mmCIF file of C-alpha atoms and ligand atoms in Angstrom:
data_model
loop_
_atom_site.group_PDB
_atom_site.id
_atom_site.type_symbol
_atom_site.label_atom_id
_atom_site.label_comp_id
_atom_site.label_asym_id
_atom_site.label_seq_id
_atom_site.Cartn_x
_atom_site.Cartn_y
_atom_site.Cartn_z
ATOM 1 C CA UNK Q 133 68.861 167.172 98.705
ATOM 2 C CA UNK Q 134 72.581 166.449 99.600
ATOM 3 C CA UNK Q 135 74.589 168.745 101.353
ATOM 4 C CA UNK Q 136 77.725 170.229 99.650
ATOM 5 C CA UNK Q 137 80.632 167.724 101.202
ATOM 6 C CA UNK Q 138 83.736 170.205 102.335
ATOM 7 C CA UNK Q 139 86.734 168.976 101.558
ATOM 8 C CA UNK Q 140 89.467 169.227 103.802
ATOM 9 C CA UNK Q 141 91.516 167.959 101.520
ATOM 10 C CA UNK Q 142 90.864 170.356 98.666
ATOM 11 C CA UNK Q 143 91.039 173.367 101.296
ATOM 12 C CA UNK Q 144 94.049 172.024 102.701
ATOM 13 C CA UNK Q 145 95.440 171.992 99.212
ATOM 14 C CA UNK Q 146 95.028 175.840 98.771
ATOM 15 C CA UNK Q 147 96.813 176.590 102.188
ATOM 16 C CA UNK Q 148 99.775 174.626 100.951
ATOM 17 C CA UNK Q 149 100.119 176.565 97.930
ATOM 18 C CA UNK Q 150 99.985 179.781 99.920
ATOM 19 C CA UNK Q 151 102.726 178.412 102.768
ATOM 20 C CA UNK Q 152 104.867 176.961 99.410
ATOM 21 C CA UNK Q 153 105.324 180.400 97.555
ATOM 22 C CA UNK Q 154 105.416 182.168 101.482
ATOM 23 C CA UNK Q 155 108.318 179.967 101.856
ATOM 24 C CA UNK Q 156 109.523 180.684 98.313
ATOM 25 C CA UNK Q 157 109.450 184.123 98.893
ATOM 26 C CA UNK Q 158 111.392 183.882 102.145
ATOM 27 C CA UNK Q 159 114.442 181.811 101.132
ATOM 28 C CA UNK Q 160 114.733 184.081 98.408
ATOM 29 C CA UNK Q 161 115.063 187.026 100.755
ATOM 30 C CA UNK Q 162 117.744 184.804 101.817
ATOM 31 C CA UNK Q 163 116.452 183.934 105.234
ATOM 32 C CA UNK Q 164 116.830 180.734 106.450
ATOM 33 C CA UNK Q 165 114.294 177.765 105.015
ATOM 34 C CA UNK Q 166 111.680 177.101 107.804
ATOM 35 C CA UNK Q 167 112.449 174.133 109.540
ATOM 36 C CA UNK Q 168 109.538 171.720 111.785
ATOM 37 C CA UNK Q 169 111.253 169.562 114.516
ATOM 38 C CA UNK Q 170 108.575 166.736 115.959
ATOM 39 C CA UNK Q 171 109.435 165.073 119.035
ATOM 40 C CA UNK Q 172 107.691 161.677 118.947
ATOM 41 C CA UNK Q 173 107.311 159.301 122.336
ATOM 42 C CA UNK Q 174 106.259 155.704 122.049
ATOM 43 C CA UNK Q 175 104.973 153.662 119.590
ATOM 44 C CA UNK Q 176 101.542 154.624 119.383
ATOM 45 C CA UNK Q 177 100.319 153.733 115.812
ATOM 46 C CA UNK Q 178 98.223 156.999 114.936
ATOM 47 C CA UNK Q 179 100.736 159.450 116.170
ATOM 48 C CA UNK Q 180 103.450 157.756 114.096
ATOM 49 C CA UNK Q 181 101.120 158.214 110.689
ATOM 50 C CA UNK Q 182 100.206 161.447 111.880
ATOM 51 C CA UNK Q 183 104.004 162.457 112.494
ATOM 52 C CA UNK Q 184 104.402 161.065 109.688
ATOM 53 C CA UNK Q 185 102.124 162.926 107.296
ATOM 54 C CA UNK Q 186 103.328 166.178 109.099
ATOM 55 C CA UNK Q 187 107.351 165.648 107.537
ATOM 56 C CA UNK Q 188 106.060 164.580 104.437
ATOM 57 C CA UNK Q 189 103.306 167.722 104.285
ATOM 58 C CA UNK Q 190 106.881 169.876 105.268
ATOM 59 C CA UNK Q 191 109.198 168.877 102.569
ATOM 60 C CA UNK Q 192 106.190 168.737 99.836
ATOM 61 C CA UNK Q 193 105.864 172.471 100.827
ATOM 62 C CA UNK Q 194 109.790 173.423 100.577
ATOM 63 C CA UNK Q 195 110.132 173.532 104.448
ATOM 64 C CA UNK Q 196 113.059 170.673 106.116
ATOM 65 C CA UNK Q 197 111.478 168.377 108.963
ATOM 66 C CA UNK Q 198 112.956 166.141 111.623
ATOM 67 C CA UNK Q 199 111.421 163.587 113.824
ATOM 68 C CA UNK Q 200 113.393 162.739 117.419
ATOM 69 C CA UNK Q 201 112.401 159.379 118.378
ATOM 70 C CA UNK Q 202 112.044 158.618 122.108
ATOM 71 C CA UNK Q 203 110.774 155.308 124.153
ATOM 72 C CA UNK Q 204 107.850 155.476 126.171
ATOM 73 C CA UNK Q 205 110.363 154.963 129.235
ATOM 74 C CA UNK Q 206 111.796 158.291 128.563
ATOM 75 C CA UNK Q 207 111.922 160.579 131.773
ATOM 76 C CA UNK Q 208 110.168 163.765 131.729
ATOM 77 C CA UNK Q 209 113.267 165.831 132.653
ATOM 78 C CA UNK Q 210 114.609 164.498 129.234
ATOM 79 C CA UNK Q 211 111.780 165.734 127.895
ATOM 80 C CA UNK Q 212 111.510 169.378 129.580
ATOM 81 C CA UNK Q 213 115.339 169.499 128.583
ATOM 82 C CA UNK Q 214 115.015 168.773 124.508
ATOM 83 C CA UNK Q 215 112.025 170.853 124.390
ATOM 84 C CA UNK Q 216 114.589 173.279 125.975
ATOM 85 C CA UNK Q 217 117.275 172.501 124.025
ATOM 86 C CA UNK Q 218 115.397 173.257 120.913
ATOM 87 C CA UNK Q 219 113.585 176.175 121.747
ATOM 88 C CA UNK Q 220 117.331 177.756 121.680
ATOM 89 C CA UNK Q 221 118.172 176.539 118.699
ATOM 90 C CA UNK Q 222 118.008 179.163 115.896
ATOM 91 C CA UNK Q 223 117.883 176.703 112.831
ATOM 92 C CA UNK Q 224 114.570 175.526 113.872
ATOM 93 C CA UNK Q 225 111.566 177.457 113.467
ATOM 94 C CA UNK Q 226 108.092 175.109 114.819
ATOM 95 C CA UNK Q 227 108.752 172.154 117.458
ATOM 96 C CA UNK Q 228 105.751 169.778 118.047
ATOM 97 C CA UNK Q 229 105.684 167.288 120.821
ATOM 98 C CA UNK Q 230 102.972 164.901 119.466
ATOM 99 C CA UNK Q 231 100.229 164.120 121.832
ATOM 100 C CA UNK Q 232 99.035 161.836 123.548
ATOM 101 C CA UNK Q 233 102.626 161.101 125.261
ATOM 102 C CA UNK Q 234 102.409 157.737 126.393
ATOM 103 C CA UNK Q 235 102.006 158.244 130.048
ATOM 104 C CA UNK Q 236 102.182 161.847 131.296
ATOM 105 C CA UNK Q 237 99.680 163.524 129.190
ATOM 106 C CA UNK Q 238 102.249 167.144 128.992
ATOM 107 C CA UNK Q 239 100.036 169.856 128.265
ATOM 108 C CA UNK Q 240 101.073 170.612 124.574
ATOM 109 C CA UNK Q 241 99.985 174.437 124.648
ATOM 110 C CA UNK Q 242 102.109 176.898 126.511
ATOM 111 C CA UNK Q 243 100.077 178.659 129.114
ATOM 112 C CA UNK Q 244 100.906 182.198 127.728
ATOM 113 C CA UNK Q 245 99.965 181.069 123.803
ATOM 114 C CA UNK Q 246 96.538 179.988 125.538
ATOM 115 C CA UNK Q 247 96.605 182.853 127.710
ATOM 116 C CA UNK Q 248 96.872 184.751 124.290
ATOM 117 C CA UNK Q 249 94.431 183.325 122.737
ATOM 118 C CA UNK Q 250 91.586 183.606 125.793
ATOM 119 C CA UNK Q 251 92.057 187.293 125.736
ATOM 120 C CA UNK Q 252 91.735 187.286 121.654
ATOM 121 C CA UNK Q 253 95.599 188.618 121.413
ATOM 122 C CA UNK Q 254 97.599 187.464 118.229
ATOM 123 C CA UNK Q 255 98.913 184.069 119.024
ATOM 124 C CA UNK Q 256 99.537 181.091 117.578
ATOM 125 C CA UNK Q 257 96.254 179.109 117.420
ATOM 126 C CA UNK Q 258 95.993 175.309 118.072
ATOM 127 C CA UNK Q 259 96.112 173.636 114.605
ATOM 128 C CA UNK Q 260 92.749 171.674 114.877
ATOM 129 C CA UNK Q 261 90.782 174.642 115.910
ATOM 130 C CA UNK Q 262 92.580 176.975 113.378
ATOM 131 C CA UNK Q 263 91.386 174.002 111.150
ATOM 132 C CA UNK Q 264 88.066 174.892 112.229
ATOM 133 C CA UNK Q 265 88.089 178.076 111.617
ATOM 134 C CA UNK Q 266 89.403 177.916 108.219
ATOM 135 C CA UNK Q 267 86.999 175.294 106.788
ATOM 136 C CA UNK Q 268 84.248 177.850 107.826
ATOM 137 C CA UNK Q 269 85.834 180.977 106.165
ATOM 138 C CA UNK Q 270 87.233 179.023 103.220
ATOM 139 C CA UNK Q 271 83.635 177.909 102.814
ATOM 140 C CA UNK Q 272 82.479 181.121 103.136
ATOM 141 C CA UNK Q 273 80.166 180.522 105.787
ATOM 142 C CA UNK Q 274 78.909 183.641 107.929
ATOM 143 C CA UNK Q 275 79.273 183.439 111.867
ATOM 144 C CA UNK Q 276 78.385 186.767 113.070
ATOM 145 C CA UNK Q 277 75.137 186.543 114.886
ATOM 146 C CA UNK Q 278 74.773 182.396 114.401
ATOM 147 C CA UNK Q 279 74.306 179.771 116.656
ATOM 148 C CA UNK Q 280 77.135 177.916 116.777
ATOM 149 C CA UNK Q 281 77.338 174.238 119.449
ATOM 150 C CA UNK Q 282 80.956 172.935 120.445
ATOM 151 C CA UNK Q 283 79.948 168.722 121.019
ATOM 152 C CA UNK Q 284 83.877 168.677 123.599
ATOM 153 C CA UNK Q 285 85.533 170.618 125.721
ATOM 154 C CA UNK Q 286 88.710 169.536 125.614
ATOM 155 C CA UNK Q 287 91.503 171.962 126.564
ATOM 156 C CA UNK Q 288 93.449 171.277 123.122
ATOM 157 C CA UNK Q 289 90.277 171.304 121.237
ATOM 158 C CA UNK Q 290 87.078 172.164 122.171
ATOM 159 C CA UNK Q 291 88.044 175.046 124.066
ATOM 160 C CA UNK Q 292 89.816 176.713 121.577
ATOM 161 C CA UNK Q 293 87.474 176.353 118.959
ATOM 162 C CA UNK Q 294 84.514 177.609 120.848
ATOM 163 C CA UNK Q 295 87.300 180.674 121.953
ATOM 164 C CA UNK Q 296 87.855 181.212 118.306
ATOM 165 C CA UNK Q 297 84.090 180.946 117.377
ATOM 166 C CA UNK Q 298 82.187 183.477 120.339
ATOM 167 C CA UNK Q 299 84.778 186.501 119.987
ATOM 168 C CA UNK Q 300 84.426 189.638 118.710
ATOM 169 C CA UNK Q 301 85.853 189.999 115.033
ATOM 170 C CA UNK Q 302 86.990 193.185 115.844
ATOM 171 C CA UNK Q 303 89.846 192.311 118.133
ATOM 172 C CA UNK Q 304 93.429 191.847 117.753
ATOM 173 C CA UNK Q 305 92.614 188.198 117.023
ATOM 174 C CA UNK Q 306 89.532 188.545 115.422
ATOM 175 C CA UNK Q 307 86.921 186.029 116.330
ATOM 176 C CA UNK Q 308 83.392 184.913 114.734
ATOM 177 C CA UNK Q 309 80.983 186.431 116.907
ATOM 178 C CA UNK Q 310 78.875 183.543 117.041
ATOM 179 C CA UNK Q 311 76.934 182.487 119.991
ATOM 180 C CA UNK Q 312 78.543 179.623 121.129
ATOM 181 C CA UNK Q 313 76.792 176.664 123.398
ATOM 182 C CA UNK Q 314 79.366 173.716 124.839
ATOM 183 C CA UNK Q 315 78.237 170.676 125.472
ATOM 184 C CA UNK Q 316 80.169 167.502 127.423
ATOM 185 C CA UNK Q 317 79.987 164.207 128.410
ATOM 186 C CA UNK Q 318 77.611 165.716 130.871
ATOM 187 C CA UNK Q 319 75.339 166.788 129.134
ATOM 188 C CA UNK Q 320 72.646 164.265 128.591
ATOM 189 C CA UNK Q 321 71.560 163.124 125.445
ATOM 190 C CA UNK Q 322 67.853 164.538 125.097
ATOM 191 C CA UNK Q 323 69.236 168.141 126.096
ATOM 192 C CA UNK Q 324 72.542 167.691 123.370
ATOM 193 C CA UNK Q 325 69.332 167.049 120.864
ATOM 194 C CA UNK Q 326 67.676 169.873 121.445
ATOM 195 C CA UNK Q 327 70.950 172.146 121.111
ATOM 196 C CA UNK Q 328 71.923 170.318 117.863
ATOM 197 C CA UNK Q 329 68.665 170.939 116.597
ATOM 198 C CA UNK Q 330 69.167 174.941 117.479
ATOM 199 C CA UNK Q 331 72.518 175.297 115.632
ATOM 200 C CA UNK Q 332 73.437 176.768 112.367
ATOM 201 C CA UNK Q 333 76.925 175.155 112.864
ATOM 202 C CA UNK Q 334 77.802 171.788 114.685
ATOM 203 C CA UNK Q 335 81.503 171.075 115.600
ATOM 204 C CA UNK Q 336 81.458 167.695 117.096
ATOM 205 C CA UNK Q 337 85.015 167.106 118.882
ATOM 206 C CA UNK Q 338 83.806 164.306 121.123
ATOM 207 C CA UNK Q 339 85.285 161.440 120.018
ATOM 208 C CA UNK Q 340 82.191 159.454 120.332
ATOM 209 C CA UNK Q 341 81.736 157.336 117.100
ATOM 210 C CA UNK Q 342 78.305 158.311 115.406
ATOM 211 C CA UNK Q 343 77.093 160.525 118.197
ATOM 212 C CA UNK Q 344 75.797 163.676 115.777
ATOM 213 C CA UNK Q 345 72.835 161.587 114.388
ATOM 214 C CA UNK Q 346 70.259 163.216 111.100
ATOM 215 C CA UNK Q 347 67.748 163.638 113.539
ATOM 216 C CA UNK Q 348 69.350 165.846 115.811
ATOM 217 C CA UNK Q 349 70.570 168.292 113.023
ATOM 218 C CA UNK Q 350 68.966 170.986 111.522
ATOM 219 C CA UNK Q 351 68.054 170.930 108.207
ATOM 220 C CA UNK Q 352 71.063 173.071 105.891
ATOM 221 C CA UNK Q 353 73.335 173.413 109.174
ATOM 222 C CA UNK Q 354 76.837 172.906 108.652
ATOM 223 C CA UNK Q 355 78.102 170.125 110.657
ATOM 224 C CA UNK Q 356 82.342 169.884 111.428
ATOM 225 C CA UNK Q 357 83.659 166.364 112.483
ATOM 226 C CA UNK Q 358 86.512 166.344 114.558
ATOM 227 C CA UNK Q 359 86.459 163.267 115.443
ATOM 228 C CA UNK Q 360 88.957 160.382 114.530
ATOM 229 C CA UNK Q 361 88.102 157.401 115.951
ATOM 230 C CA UNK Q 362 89.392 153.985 114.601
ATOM 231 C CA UNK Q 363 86.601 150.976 114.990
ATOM 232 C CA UNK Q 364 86.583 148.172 113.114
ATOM 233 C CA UNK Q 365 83.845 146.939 110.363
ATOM 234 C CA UNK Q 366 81.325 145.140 111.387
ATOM 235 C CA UNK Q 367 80.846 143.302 107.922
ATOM 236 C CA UNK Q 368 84.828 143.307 106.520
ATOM 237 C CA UNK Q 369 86.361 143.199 110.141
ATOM 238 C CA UNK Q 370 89.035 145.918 108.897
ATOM 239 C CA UNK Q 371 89.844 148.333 110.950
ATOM 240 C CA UNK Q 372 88.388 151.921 109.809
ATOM 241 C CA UNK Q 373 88.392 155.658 111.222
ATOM 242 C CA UNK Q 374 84.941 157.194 111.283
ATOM 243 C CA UNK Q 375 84.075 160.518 112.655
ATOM 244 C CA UNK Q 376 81.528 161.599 115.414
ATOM 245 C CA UNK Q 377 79.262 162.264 112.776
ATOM 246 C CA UNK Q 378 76.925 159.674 110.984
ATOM 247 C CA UNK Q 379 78.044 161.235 107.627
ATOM 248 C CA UNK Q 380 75.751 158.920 105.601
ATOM 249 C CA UNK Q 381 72.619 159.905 107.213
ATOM 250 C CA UNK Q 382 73.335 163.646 108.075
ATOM 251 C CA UNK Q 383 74.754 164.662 104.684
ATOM 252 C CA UNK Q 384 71.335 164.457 103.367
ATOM 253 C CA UNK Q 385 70.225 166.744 105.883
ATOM 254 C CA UNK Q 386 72.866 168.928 106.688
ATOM 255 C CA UNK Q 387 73.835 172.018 104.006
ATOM 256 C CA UNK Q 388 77.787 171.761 104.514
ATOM 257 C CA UNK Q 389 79.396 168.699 105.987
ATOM 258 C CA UNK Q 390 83.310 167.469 106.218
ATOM 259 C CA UNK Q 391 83.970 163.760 105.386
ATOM 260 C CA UNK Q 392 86.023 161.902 107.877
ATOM 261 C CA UNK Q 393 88.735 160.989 106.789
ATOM 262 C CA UNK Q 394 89.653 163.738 104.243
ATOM 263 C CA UNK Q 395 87.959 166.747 106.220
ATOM 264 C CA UNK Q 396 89.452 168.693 109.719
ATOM 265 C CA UNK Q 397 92.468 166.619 109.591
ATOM 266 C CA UNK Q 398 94.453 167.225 106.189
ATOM 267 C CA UNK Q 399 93.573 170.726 107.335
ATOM 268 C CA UNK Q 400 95.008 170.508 110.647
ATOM 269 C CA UNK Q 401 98.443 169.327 109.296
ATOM 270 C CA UNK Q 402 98.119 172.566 106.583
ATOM 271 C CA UNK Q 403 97.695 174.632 109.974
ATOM 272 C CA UNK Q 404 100.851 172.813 111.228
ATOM 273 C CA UNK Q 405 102.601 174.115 108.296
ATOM 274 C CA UNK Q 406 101.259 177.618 108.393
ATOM 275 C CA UNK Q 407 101.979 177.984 112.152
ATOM 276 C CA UNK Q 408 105.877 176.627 111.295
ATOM 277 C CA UNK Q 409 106.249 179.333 109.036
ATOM 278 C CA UNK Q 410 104.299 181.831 110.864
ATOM 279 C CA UNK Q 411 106.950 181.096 113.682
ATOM 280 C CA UNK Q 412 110.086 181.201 111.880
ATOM 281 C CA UNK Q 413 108.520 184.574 110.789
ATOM 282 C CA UNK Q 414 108.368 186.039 114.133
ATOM 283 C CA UNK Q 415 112.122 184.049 114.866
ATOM 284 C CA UNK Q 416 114.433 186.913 115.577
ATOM 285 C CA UNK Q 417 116.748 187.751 113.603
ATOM 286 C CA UNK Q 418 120.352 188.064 115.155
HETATM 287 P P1 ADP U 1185 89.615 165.738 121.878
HETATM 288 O O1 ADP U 1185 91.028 165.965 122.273
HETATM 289 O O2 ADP U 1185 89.461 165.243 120.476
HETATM 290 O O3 ADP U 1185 88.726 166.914 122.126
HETATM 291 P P2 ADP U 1185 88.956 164.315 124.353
HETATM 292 O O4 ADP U 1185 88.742 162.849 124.548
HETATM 293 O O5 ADP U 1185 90.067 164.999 125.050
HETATM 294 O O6 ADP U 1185 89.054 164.497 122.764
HETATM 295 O O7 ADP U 1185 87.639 165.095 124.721
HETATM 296 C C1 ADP U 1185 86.381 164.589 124.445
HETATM 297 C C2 ADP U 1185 85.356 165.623 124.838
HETATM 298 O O8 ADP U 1185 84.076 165.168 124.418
HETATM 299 C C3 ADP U 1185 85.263 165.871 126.321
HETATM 300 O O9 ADP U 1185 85.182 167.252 126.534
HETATM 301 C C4 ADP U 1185 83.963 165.186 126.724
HETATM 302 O O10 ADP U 1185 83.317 165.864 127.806
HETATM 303 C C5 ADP U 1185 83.139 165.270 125.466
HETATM 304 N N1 ADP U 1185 82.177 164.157 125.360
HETATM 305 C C6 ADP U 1185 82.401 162.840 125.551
HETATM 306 N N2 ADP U 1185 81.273 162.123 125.369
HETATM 307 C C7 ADP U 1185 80.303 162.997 125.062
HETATM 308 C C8 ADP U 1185 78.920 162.885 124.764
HETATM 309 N N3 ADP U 1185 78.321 161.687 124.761
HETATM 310 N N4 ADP U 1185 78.228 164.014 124.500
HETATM 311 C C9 ADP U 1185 78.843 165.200 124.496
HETATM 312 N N5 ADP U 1185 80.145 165.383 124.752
HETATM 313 C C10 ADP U 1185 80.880 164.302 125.045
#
């Protein structure tokens, strides 16, 4: 037995076919051509790939992109005043401050999109745990009624995905209806076992290399990995990313399982891109 591998990449394909012709289809109802503006601090290695994967993702799809480069030394009121600057600015549709900043860790969210979200109103959902949600629908995976454990509660992820997962499917946002269990870096490792071993689905957003071991799934569960976390070979000495899951060992064991990389995070940059033009949908038109 091997469980079905979920590709992120193949899903995340689909979605960018369905933003392309929704783009299509707008320009040729001659509104303006959706338009992603990233504001990147620092030099941090992974945010520059993943900035950079985000423009490229953008033009593939028909939508323009720019990237504002900015030390690490750059003041927050410079900050508060681009984000500012380009909120008013009609020619751009999505604006993305990649995270982490460099030293202030700026909440990327705005309090009434989460606010939104906690009290399952439309909004526009965080990309990873839209992500999330899509792999399980796309996969056609049932919720309603299923036991569903959140490894991270982390505002920007965990939280949100868990939000997404326990609501009722019948509301303005609709959620999954799952029963959702959270579990943190206090909750000790015996106890995480048992819940593991309880759920139908396993979203591990820890960032804990290898922490979702075979043992501690159940057999056919489907198990998410969030997790990106760079380490380096033990035998080659190159550096690799590897997930929070031990993919080798649980994909025998596990019914559905996402590779890392090629799982949550092509599909999180095809949520970027549907959230861009979901926002230059609701732009205003003057
Ligand atoms: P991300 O943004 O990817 O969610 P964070 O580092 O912000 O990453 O959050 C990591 C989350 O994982 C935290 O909520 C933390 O409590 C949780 N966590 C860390 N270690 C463990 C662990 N050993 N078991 C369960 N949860 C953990």
């Amino acid at each position: 037995h091997v469980a079905t591998v979920v590709s992120g990449t193949g899903l995340a394909r689909q979605i960018h076919k369905e933003v392309q012709s929704d783009i299509a289809k707008l320009v040729a109802q001659g509104n303006r051509r959706p338009h992603l503006s990233v504001i990147l601090v620092g030099d941090n290695h992974a945010s520059h790939t993943y900035v950079r994967n985000k423009t490229r993702t953008a033009s593939l799809l028909g939508m323009s992109s720019s990237t504002i480069f900015r030390p690490a030394s750059v003041s927050q009121e410079e900050m508060l005043e681009l984000i500012d600057k380009f909120n008013r600015d009609r020619g751009i549709s999505g604006l993305l401050v990649q995270l982490p900043l460099p030293e202030k860790d700026v909440d990327g969210f705005h309090i009434v999109n989460i606010g939104k979200l906690c009290l399952d109103q439309r909004c526009m959902v965080p990309a990873t745990a839209a992500a999330v949600w899509e792999i399980i629908r796309r996969t056609g995976i049932e919720t309603v009624g299923k036991n569903v454990l959140v490894v991270g509660r982390s505002k920007n992820v965990g939280m949100p995905i868990a939000m997404l997962l326990h609501s009722d499917r019948n509301h303005e946002r609709p959620g999954g209806d799952a029963t959702v269990i959270m579990a943190h870096r206090c909750t000790p490792l015996p106890r995480l076992k048992e819940l593991t071993s309880l759920a139908d689905i396993v979203i591990a957003a820890a960032g804990v290399p290898h922490l979702i071991t075979a043992d501690m799934v159940k057999e056919g569960a489907m198990v998410i990995d969030v997790g990106i976390n760079r380490m380096q070979d033990p035998v080659t000495g190159k550096l690799r990313v590897v997930g929070d899951v031990d993919f080798e060992a649980v994909k025998v064991k596990a019914g559905f399982i996402t590779p890392v990389p090629g799982g949550v995070g092509p599909m999180t940059i095809a949520m970027v891109m549907k959230n861009t033009v979901t926002a230059a949908k609701n732009a205003p038109t003057y």
